[in-house]
Structure formats: structure tokens, C-alpha cells
mmCIF file of C-alpha atoms in Angstrom:
data_model
loop_
_atom_site.group_PDB
_atom_site.id
_atom_site.type_symbol
_atom_site.label_atom_id
_atom_site.label_comp_id
_atom_site.label_asym_id
_atom_site.label_seq_id
_atom_site.Cartn_x
_atom_site.Cartn_y
_atom_site.Cartn_z
ATOM 1 C CA UNK O 1495 -39.319 14.638 24.976
ATOM 2 C CA UNK O 1496 -38.308 17.818 23.421
ATOM 3 C CA UNK O 1497 -38.456 18.795 19.540
ATOM 4 C CA UNK O 1498 -35.582 17.723 18.847
ATOM 5 C CA UNK O 1499 -35.474 14.176 19.972
ATOM 6 C CA UNK O 1500 -38.313 13.527 18.462
ATOM 7 C CA UNK O 1501 -36.968 14.931 15.138
ATOM 8 C CA UNK O 1502 -34.115 12.962 15.643
ATOM 9 C CA UNK O 1503 -35.990 9.834 16.213
ATOM 10 C CA UNK O 1504 -38.534 10.392 13.186
ATOM 11 C CA UNK O 1505 -35.525 10.965 10.941
ATOM 12 C CA UNK O 1506 -33.965 7.754 12.372
ATOM 13 C CA UNK O 1507 -37.402 5.918 11.556
ATOM 14 C CA UNK O 1508 -37.373 7.435 8.124
ATOM 15 C CA UNK O 1509 -33.903 6.256 6.919
ATOM 16 C CA UNK O 1510 -34.657 3.044 8.578
ATOM 17 C CA UNK O 1511 -37.676 2.776 6.005
ATOM 18 C CA UNK O 1512 -35.747 3.904 2.947
ATOM 19 C CA UNK O 1513 -32.863 1.356 3.828
ATOM 20 C CA UNK O 1514 -35.834 -1.533 4.048
ATOM 21 C CA UNK O 1515 -37.356 -0.310 1.183
ATOM 22 C CA UNK O 1516 -34.409 -0.457 -0.650
ATOM 23 C CA UNK O 1517 -33.341 -3.951 0.491
ATOM 24 C CA UNK O 1518 -36.570 -4.842 -0.185
ATOM 25 C CA UNK O 1519 -36.739 -4.017 -3.901
ATOM 26 C CA UNK O 1520 -33.066 -5.431 -4.471
ATOM 27 C CA UNK O 1521 -33.777 -8.967 -2.963
ATOM 28 C CA UNK O 1522 -37.155 -9.200 -4.975
ATOM 29 C CA UNK O 1523 -35.602 -8.263 -8.273
ATOM 30 C CA UNK O 1524 -32.732 -10.574 -7.709
ATOM 31 C CA UNK O 1525 -34.934 -13.720 -6.648
ATOM 32 C CA UNK O 1526 -37.058 -12.737 -9.903
ATOM 33 C CA UNK O 1527 -33.270 -12.897 -11.757
ATOM 34 C CA UNK O 1528 -32.394 -15.770 -10.416
ATOM 35 C CA UNK O 1529 -35.496 -17.525 -11.168
ATOM 36 C CA UNK O 1530 -35.405 -16.628 -15.147
ATOM 37 C CA UNK O 1531 -31.751 -18.588 -15.004
ATOM 38 C CA UNK O 1532 -32.608 -21.577 -13.312
ATOM 39 C CA UNK O 1533 -35.888 -21.665 -15.107
ATOM 40 C CA UNK O 1534 -34.069 -21.404 -18.533
ATOM 41 C CA UNK O 1535 -31.432 -23.867 -17.478
ATOM 42 C CA UNK O 1536 -33.976 -26.372 -16.932
ATOM 43 C CA UNK O 1537 -35.598 -25.890 -20.107
ATOM 44 C CA UNK O 1538 -32.424 -25.972 -22.182
ATOM 45 C CA UNK O 1539 -31.754 -29.296 -19.718
ATOM 46 C CA UNK O 1540 -35.021 -30.650 -21.390
ATOM 47 C CA UNK O 1541 -34.211 -30.261 -24.547
ATOM 48 C CA UNK O 1542 -31.115 -32.276 -24.057
ATOM 49 C CA UNK O 1543 -33.342 -34.886 -22.447
ATOM 50 C CA UNK O 1544 -35.027 -34.803 -25.397
ATOM 51 C CA UNK O 1545 -32.105 -35.187 -28.095
ATOM 52 C CA UNK O 1546 -31.897 -31.361 -29.027
ATOM 53 C CA UNK O 1547 -28.081 -30.782 -26.879
ATOM 54 C CA UNK O 1548 -27.683 -27.698 -29.374
ATOM 55 C CA UNK O 1549 -26.994 -24.927 -25.991
ATOM 56 C CA UNK O 1550 -25.409 -25.549 -23.524
ATOM 57 C CA UNK O 1551 -27.466 -26.343 -20.316
ATOM 58 C CA UNK O 1552 -25.853 -24.049 -17.788
ATOM 59 C CA UNK O 1553 -26.052 -20.158 -17.307
ATOM 60 C CA UNK O 1554 -23.821 -19.510 -20.262
ATOM 61 C CA UNK O 1555 -26.793 -21.277 -22.428
ATOM 62 C CA UNK O 1556 -29.344 -19.149 -20.643
ATOM 63 C CA UNK O 1557 -27.753 -16.266 -21.421
ATOM 64 C CA UNK O 1558 -26.905 -16.935 -25.013
ATOM 65 C CA UNK O 1559 -30.927 -17.910 -25.200
ATOM 66 C CA UNK O 1560 -32.219 -14.947 -24.037
ATOM 67 C CA UNK O 1561 -29.623 -12.908 -26.412
ATOM 68 C CA UNK O 1562 -31.306 -14.701 -29.484
ATOM 69 C CA UNK O 1563 -34.930 -13.457 -28.634
ATOM 70 C CA UNK O 1564 -36.413 -9.943 -29.488
ATOM 71 C CA UNK O 1565 -34.977 -7.364 -27.302
ATOM 72 C CA UNK O 1566 -32.580 -9.893 -25.854
ATOM 73 C CA UNK O 1567 -29.838 -7.036 -24.993
ATOM 74 C CA UNK O 1568 -32.204 -5.055 -22.950
ATOM 75 C CA UNK O 1569 -33.370 -8.536 -21.179
ATOM 76 C CA UNK O 1570 -29.650 -8.961 -20.306
ATOM 77 C CA UNK O 1571 -29.089 -5.526 -18.830
ATOM 78 C CA UNK O 1572 -32.025 -6.109 -16.970
ATOM 79 C CA UNK O 1573 -31.514 -9.681 -15.546
ATOM 80 C CA UNK O 1574 -27.803 -8.585 -14.471
ATOM 81 C CA UNK O 1575 -28.770 -5.734 -12.458
ATOM 82 C CA UNK O 1576 -31.414 -7.651 -10.746
ATOM 83 C CA UNK O 1577 -28.587 -10.349 -9.950
ATOM 84 C CA UNK O 1578 -26.637 -7.309 -8.488
ATOM 85 C CA UNK O 1579 -29.677 -6.756 -6.426
ATOM 86 C CA UNK O 1580 -29.367 -10.292 -5.264
ATOM 87 C CA UNK O 1581 -25.972 -9.841 -4.412
ATOM 88 C CA UNK O 1582 -26.609 -6.315 -2.494
ATOM 89 C CA UNK O 1583 -29.421 -8.022 -0.635
ATOM 90 C CA UNK O 1584 -27.253 -10.965 0.919
ATOM 91 C CA UNK O 1585 -24.371 -8.173 1.508
ATOM 92 C CA UNK O 1586 -26.929 -6.646 3.757
ATOM 93 C CA UNK O 1587 -27.663 -9.643 5.602
ATOM 94 C CA UNK O 1588 -23.697 -10.062 6.032
ATOM 95 C CA UNK O 1589 -23.476 -6.732 7.507
ATOM 96 C CA UNK O 1590 -26.970 -6.016 9.026
ATOM 97 C CA UNK O 1591 -28.452 -9.517 9.506
ATOM 98 C CA UNK O 1592 -31.280 -11.386 7.771
ATOM 99 C CA UNK O 1593 -34.716 -11.501 8.702
ATOM 100 C CA UNK O 1594 -35.766 -13.579 11.613
ATOM 101 C CA UNK O 1595 -34.855 -13.892 15.355
ATOM 102 C CA UNK O 1596 -31.281 -15.701 14.366
ATOM 103 C CA UNK O 1597 -30.757 -13.490 11.429
ATOM 104 C CA UNK O 1598 -27.940 -11.802 13.265
ATOM 105 C CA UNK O 1599 -25.918 -14.788 14.107
ATOM 106 C CA UNK O 1600 -22.484 -15.097 12.959
ATOM 107 C CA UNK O 1601 -23.085 -18.302 10.801
ATOM 108 C CA UNK O 1602 -26.154 -16.630 9.258
ATOM 109 C CA UNK O 1603 -24.057 -13.662 7.900
ATOM 110 C CA UNK O 1604 -21.066 -15.683 7.102
ATOM 111 C CA UNK O 1605 -23.121 -17.337 4.947
ATOM 112 C CA UNK O 1606 -24.822 -14.174 3.492
ATOM 113 C CA UNK O 1607 -21.363 -13.158 2.855
ATOM 114 C CA UNK O 1608 -20.821 -16.244 0.915
ATOM 115 C CA UNK O 1609 -23.844 -15.942 -1.353
ATOM 116 C CA UNK O 1610 -22.926 -12.158 -1.572
ATOM 117 C CA UNK O 1611 -19.331 -13.429 -3.407
ATOM 118 C CA UNK O 1612 -21.064 -16.135 -5.405
ATOM 119 C CA UNK O 1613 -23.981 -13.693 -6.533
ATOM 120 C CA UNK O 1614 -21.510 -10.867 -7.230
ATOM 121 C CA UNK O 1615 -19.398 -13.537 -9.706
ATOM 122 C CA UNK O 1616 -22.789 -14.318 -11.466
ATOM 123 C CA UNK O 1617 -23.582 -10.716 -11.732
ATOM 124 C CA UNK O 1618 -20.121 -10.039 -13.541
ATOM 125 C CA UNK O 1619 -20.730 -12.775 -15.902
ATOM 126 C CA UNK O 1620 -24.097 -11.882 -17.053
ATOM 127 C CA UNK O 1621 -23.132 -8.366 -17.242
ATOM 128 C CA UNK O 1622 -20.090 -8.842 -18.993
ATOM 129 C CA UNK O 1623 -22.433 -10.690 -21.283
ATOM 130 C CA UNK O 1624 -24.997 -7.969 -21.945
ATOM 131 C CA UNK O 1625 -21.944 -5.635 -22.759
ATOM 132 C CA UNK O 1626 -20.968 -8.114 -25.568
ATOM 133 C CA UNK O 1627 -17.308 -9.332 -23.814
ATOM 134 C CA UNK O 1628 -18.865 -12.878 -24.060
ATOM 135 C CA UNK O 1629 -19.616 -15.098 -20.892
ATOM 136 C CA UNK O 1630 -16.305 -16.311 -20.204
ATOM 137 C CA UNK O 1631 -16.833 -19.828 -21.347
ATOM 138 C CA UNK O 1632 -18.766 -22.769 -20.096
ATOM 139 C CA UNK O 1633 -19.432 -23.771 -17.006
ATOM 140 C CA UNK O 1634 -17.508 -27.483 -17.905
ATOM 141 C CA UNK O 1635 -14.292 -25.678 -19.183
ATOM 142 C CA UNK O 1636 -14.287 -23.137 -16.117
ATOM 143 C CA UNK O 1637 -14.732 -26.217 -13.956
ATOM 144 C CA UNK O 1638 -11.574 -27.843 -15.705
ATOM 145 C CA UNK O 1639 -9.328 -24.805 -15.730
ATOM 146 C CA UNK O 1640 -9.943 -23.722 -12.170
ATOM 147 C CA UNK O 1641 -9.564 -27.700 -11.049
ATOM 148 C CA UNK O 1642 -6.199 -28.203 -13.282
ATOM 149 C CA UNK O 1643 -4.837 -24.709 -11.356
ATOM 150 C CA UNK O 1644 -5.388 -25.823 -8.331
ATOM 151 C CA UNK O 1645 -4.124 -29.328 -8.586
ATOM 152 C CA UNK O 1646 -0.747 -27.993 -9.533
ATOM 153 C CA UNK O 1647 -0.803 -26.567 -5.907
ATOM 154 C CA UNK O 1648 0.926 -27.772 -3.200
ATOM 155 C CA UNK O 1649 -2.126 -29.614 -1.082
ATOM 156 C CA UNK O 1650 -4.180 -28.900 -4.170
ATOM 157 C CA UNK O 1651 -5.346 -32.488 -4.362
ATOM 158 C CA UNK O 1652 -6.706 -32.035 -0.847
ATOM 159 C CA UNK O 1653 -8.017 -29.055 -1.464
ATOM 160 C CA UNK O 1654 -10.245 -30.030 -4.480
ATOM 161 C CA UNK O 1655 -11.646 -33.190 -2.430
ATOM 162 C CA UNK O 1656 -12.281 -30.934 0.551
ATOM 163 C CA UNK O 1657 -14.183 -28.556 -1.824
ATOM 164 C CA UNK O 1658 -15.886 -31.571 -4.067
ATOM 165 C CA UNK O 1659 -16.790 -33.005 -0.446
ATOM 166 C CA UNK O 1660 -18.159 -29.842 0.717
ATOM 167 C CA UNK O 1661 -20.401 -29.398 -2.358
ATOM 168 C CA UNK O 1662 -21.908 -32.326 -2.045
ATOM 169 C CA UNK O 1663 -22.781 -32.174 1.681
ATOM 170 C CA UNK O 1664 -24.329 -28.954 0.617
ATOM 171 C CA UNK O 1665 -26.279 -30.314 -2.084
ATOM 172 C CA UNK O 1666 -27.627 -32.876 0.505
ATOM 173 C CA UNK O 1667 -28.200 -30.051 2.823
ATOM 174 C CA UNK O 1668 -30.548 -27.980 0.651
ATOM 175 C CA UNK O 1669 -32.167 -31.133 -0.809
ATOM 176 C CA UNK O 1670 -33.183 -32.198 2.862
ATOM 177 C CA UNK O 1671 -34.275 -28.688 3.850
ATOM 178 C CA UNK O 1672 -36.352 -28.354 0.688
ATOM 179 C CA UNK O 1673 -38.151 -31.929 1.443
ATOM 180 C CA UNK O 1674 -38.858 -30.854 5.109
ATOM 181 C CA UNK O 1675 -39.971 -27.805 3.799
ATOM 182 C CA UNK O 1676 -37.572 -25.485 5.945
ATOM 183 C CA UNK O 1677 -38.632 -22.375 3.562
ATOM 184 C CA UNK O 1678 -41.442 -22.196 5.392
ATOM 185 C CA UNK O 1679 -40.138 -20.004 8.039
ATOM 186 C CA UNK O 1680 -39.356 -17.439 5.450
ATOM 187 C CA UNK O 1681 -42.535 -16.852 3.672
ATOM 188 C CA UNK O 1682 -45.697 -15.040 4.540
ATOM 189 C CA UNK O 1683 -47.884 -18.151 4.815
ATOM 190 C CA UNK O 1684 -50.594 -16.163 6.107
ATOM 191 C CA UNK O 1685 -50.875 -14.005 2.762
ATOM 192 C CA UNK O 1686 -51.434 -17.360 0.686
ATOM 193 C CA UNK O 1687 -54.413 -19.076 0.099
ATOM 194 C CA UNK O 1688 -54.885 -23.232 0.612
ATOM 195 C CA UNK O 1689 -53.935 -23.543 -3.294
ATOM 196 C CA UNK O 1690 -51.701 -21.208 -3.561
ATOM 197 C CA UNK O 1691 -49.625 -22.820 -0.658
ATOM 198 C CA UNK O 1692 -49.767 -26.445 -2.407
ATOM 199 C CA UNK O 1693 -48.438 -25.281 -5.276
ATOM 200 C CA UNK O 1694 -45.669 -23.287 -3.964
ATOM 201 C CA UNK O 1695 -44.533 -26.307 -1.841
ATOM 202 C CA UNK O 1696 -44.774 -28.201 -5.206
ATOM 203 C CA UNK O 1697 -42.382 -25.956 -6.637
ATOM 204 C CA UNK O 1698 -39.702 -25.836 -3.415
ATOM 205 C CA UNK O 1699 -40.031 -29.054 -2.789
ATOM 206 C CA UNK O 1700 -39.391 -30.449 -6.099
ATOM 207 C CA UNK O 1701 -36.930 -27.807 -7.483
ATOM 208 C CA UNK O 1702 -35.208 -27.620 -4.221
ATOM 209 C CA UNK O 1703 -34.305 -31.178 -4.321
ATOM 210 C CA UNK O 1704 -33.421 -31.443 -8.073
ATOM 211 C CA UNK O 1705 -31.165 -28.616 -7.377
ATOM 212 C CA UNK O 1706 -29.666 -30.229 -4.381
ATOM 213 C CA UNK O 1707 -28.952 -33.232 -6.599
ATOM 214 C CA UNK O 1708 -27.218 -31.211 -9.268
ATOM 215 C CA UNK O 1709 -24.905 -29.788 -6.598
ATOM 216 C CA UNK O 1710 -24.096 -33.175 -5.299
ATOM 217 C CA UNK O 1711 -23.455 -34.466 -8.144
ATOM 218 C CA UNK O 1712 -21.070 -31.647 -9.345
ATOM 219 C CA UNK O 1713 -19.194 -32.466 -5.691
ATOM 220 C CA UNK O 1714 -18.776 -35.882 -6.462
ATOM 221 C CA UNK O 1715 -17.214 -35.597 -9.846
ATOM 222 C CA UNK O 1716 -14.779 -32.476 -7.955
ATOM 223 C CA UNK O 1717 -14.099 -35.361 -5.276
ATOM 224 C CA UNK O 1718 -13.433 -38.048 -8.077
ATOM 225 C CA UNK O 1719 -10.750 -35.426 -10.203
ATOM 226 C CA UNK O 1720 -8.903 -35.118 -6.982
ATOM 227 C CA UNK O 1721 -8.861 -38.789 -6.249
ATOM 228 C CA UNK O 1722 -7.743 -39.560 -9.826
ATOM 229 C CA UNK O 1723 -5.687 -35.968 -10.134
ATOM 230 C CA UNK O 1724 -7.506 -35.368 -13.514
ATOM 231 C CA UNK O 1725 -8.788 -32.373 -13.978
ATOM 232 C CA UNK O 1726 -11.266 -33.720 -17.019
ATOM 233 C CA UNK O 1727 -13.054 -35.619 -14.490
ATOM 234 C CA UNK O 1728 -14.724 -32.198 -12.872
ATOM 235 C CA UNK O 1729 -17.697 -30.920 -14.683
ATOM 236 C CA UNK O 1730 -19.548 -27.871 -14.526
ATOM 237 C CA UNK O 1731 -23.290 -27.683 -14.773
ATOM 238 C CA UNK O 1732 -23.944 -28.620 -18.517
ATOM 239 C CA UNK O 1733 -21.550 -31.781 -18.202
ATOM 240 C CA UNK O 1734 -23.304 -32.724 -14.782
ATOM 241 C CA UNK O 1735 -26.672 -32.390 -16.044
ATOM 242 C CA UNK O 1736 -25.571 -34.552 -19.182
ATOM 243 C CA UNK O 1737 -24.168 -37.034 -16.931
ATOM 244 C CA UNK O 1738 -27.741 -38.160 -15.579
ATOM 245 C CA UNK O 1739 -28.537 -38.973 -19.200
ATOM 246 C CA UNK O 1740 -25.878 -41.838 -19.235
ATOM 247 C CA UNK O 1741 -27.720 -43.421 -15.623
ATOM 248 C CA UNK O 1742 -30.134 -46.187 -16.215
ATOM 249 C CA UNK O 1743 -33.221 -44.642 -17.582
ATOM 250 C CA UNK O 1744 -31.002 -41.647 -18.169
ATOM 251 C CA UNK O 1745 -33.239 -39.333 -20.426
ATOM 252 C CA UNK O 1746 -36.040 -40.141 -17.693
ATOM 253 C CA UNK O 1747 -34.049 -38.935 -15.029
ATOM 254 C CA UNK O 1748 -32.672 -36.061 -16.971
ATOM 255 C CA UNK O 1749 -36.069 -35.128 -17.634
ATOM 256 C CA UNK O 1750 -37.500 -35.012 -13.949
ATOM 257 C CA UNK O 1751 -34.070 -33.248 -12.749
ATOM 258 C CA UNK O 1752 -34.764 -30.464 -15.558
ATOM 259 C CA UNK O 1753 -38.169 -30.052 -14.832
ATOM 260 C CA UNK O 1754 -37.288 -29.548 -11.026
ATOM 261 C CA UNK O 1755 -34.763 -26.823 -12.134
ATOM 262 C CA UNK O 1756 -37.735 -25.390 -13.920
ATOM 263 C CA UNK O 1757 -39.499 -25.717 -10.801
ATOM 264 C CA UNK O 1758 -36.741 -24.067 -8.912
ATOM 265 C CA UNK O 1759 -37.244 -21.005 -11.098
ATOM 266 C CA UNK O 1760 -40.985 -21.042 -10.260
ATOM 267 C CA UNK O 1761 -40.720 -21.196 -6.778
ATOM 268 C CA UNK O 1762 -37.564 -18.146 -6.739
ATOM 269 C CA UNK O 1763 -40.578 -16.089 -8.465
ATOM 270 C CA UNK O 1764 -42.571 -16.788 -5.541
ATOM 271 C CA UNK O 1765 -40.299 -16.413 -3.028
ATOM 272 C CA UNK O 1766 -39.869 -12.962 -5.028
ATOM 273 C CA UNK O 1767 -43.764 -12.042 -3.945
ATOM 274 C CA UNK O 1768 -43.642 -13.821 -0.534
ATOM 275 C CA UNK O 1769 -39.991 -13.970 1.032
ATOM 276 C CA UNK O 1770 -40.105 -12.223 4.245
ATOM 277 C CA UNK O 1771 -37.351 -9.525 3.912
#
């Protein structure tokens, strides 16, 4: 092997190492930011459960909560940059494949691409809010507006119903994977003590189940909006969470779901530390 080949191989390894480092930094920053948003939404939902419904229990309410604190503007910018990192990480998975043996499969890449689009939208809304342009309205208003526009389209009723059913199925899938601890394959379990692993499992199972329940409920409301041809039946995150309060033992149920969202925030922080990227 001549000197030129050695130099090229060394340069290639260096570029791969640099790319991997940037990807890992973006992923871990994004997971921290996601954890902050979910934890705050959970706290706001807990307030609703205990009779304090002053703020929307959704992303907009979480951003308003951050903005009201000292150094809130700087925190909002940091949060937005973190979510940008999340979008870039998912983009890299869509283009180059995710970690793991099956990370390069077409299905995995497609899911990563969808997640990239979602987090890009979240990053835009957070950075727009940080810049003082507002958060684009509550999640409830956005859900009703989008549903109303789609219902007016040819075949819109079917599209809303299918999208709602897909969201409900996704919620069940998320909860089931959490209960079965499918996230273990993404974690560096060997670096955790037994006590830490139990704590991470408690956050992962409880948080993932609560997140799945919320997704499933939001999907069910979308299906109902399609069946009744009534966009007001569609619910964003805040109205979906508040709907739990109308069920039997409602405040207790809402408190459990809200606590689960806080746990998912904690789980996201654990992923930022121990996830394989």
C-alpha cells in the first residue's frame, strides 16, 4: 500500500469520524430539547388536572412558559437550535441510514424522513416564537383549521378518516413498543448500573405509554371529525389532554397521563445520554 492510498484512507476515516461526531451532537441536543418540551407540556397538563388551566397544555403553552422565565429568550433560541439538531439527525438517518443492522432498510429511512419533516416544522415554530413572531396559534386551532380545509377537498372526508386512523394506530404502536421495552436495542445498556436501568425503564414504559395514549386519542377525535363532517370535533394536544378530564375519574386519569408525559421528557434526556447514534 503506497503513501497516497494511506493518506486517502486516513482522510476518509477522519471525515467519517467528523461526520459521526456532528451527527451525535445534533441527535443528543435534539433529544434534550424534545425532553424539555414534553416535560413542560406534562407539567402544564398536571396544572389543568389540579384546576389551573391558565396556559394551553401544548407546545405553544410550553414556549410561553419558557418565555416568562428569566433568560427566557435565550432558552427559546437554545431550544429551537436543539430541535433543528433533531431534524438534521433524522435527515442523516434518511440519507445514510440509522444505527443498527437494519438501519439502512427502506422502511426505516422513510420513517426517518417523516420524522425529519415533523421536527423541521417544530423547529420552525419554536424559532419563530423565539424571534417574536408568535407560535402560529394553539394546537387546537391548528387542528381544526387544517381539518376544515382538508374536509373541503374532494375525498377530504376519507383522507381525514385515514389520517386519524393512522394516528390512532401509531399511538397504539408507540404504547406497545414502550411496554415491550423495544427501546432497549437503541440503548447502551452496558454503561448503565442496575438502578439506572430500572429508572430508565420506568420513564420509558410510563412515558411511552402516555405518549401513545395521547396519539391514539387525538387520532380517534380526527376519525370522529371525519365521520361527522365536523372540523370542530378534531382536537389538538391541549383539547385532547383536557378531554381525559371528562372521563370517569377524569382528573385522576389526566394527572396520570400528564405525569407520563413528564416521564417521557425524562426518558428523552436519558436517551440523550445513552442512546446509540
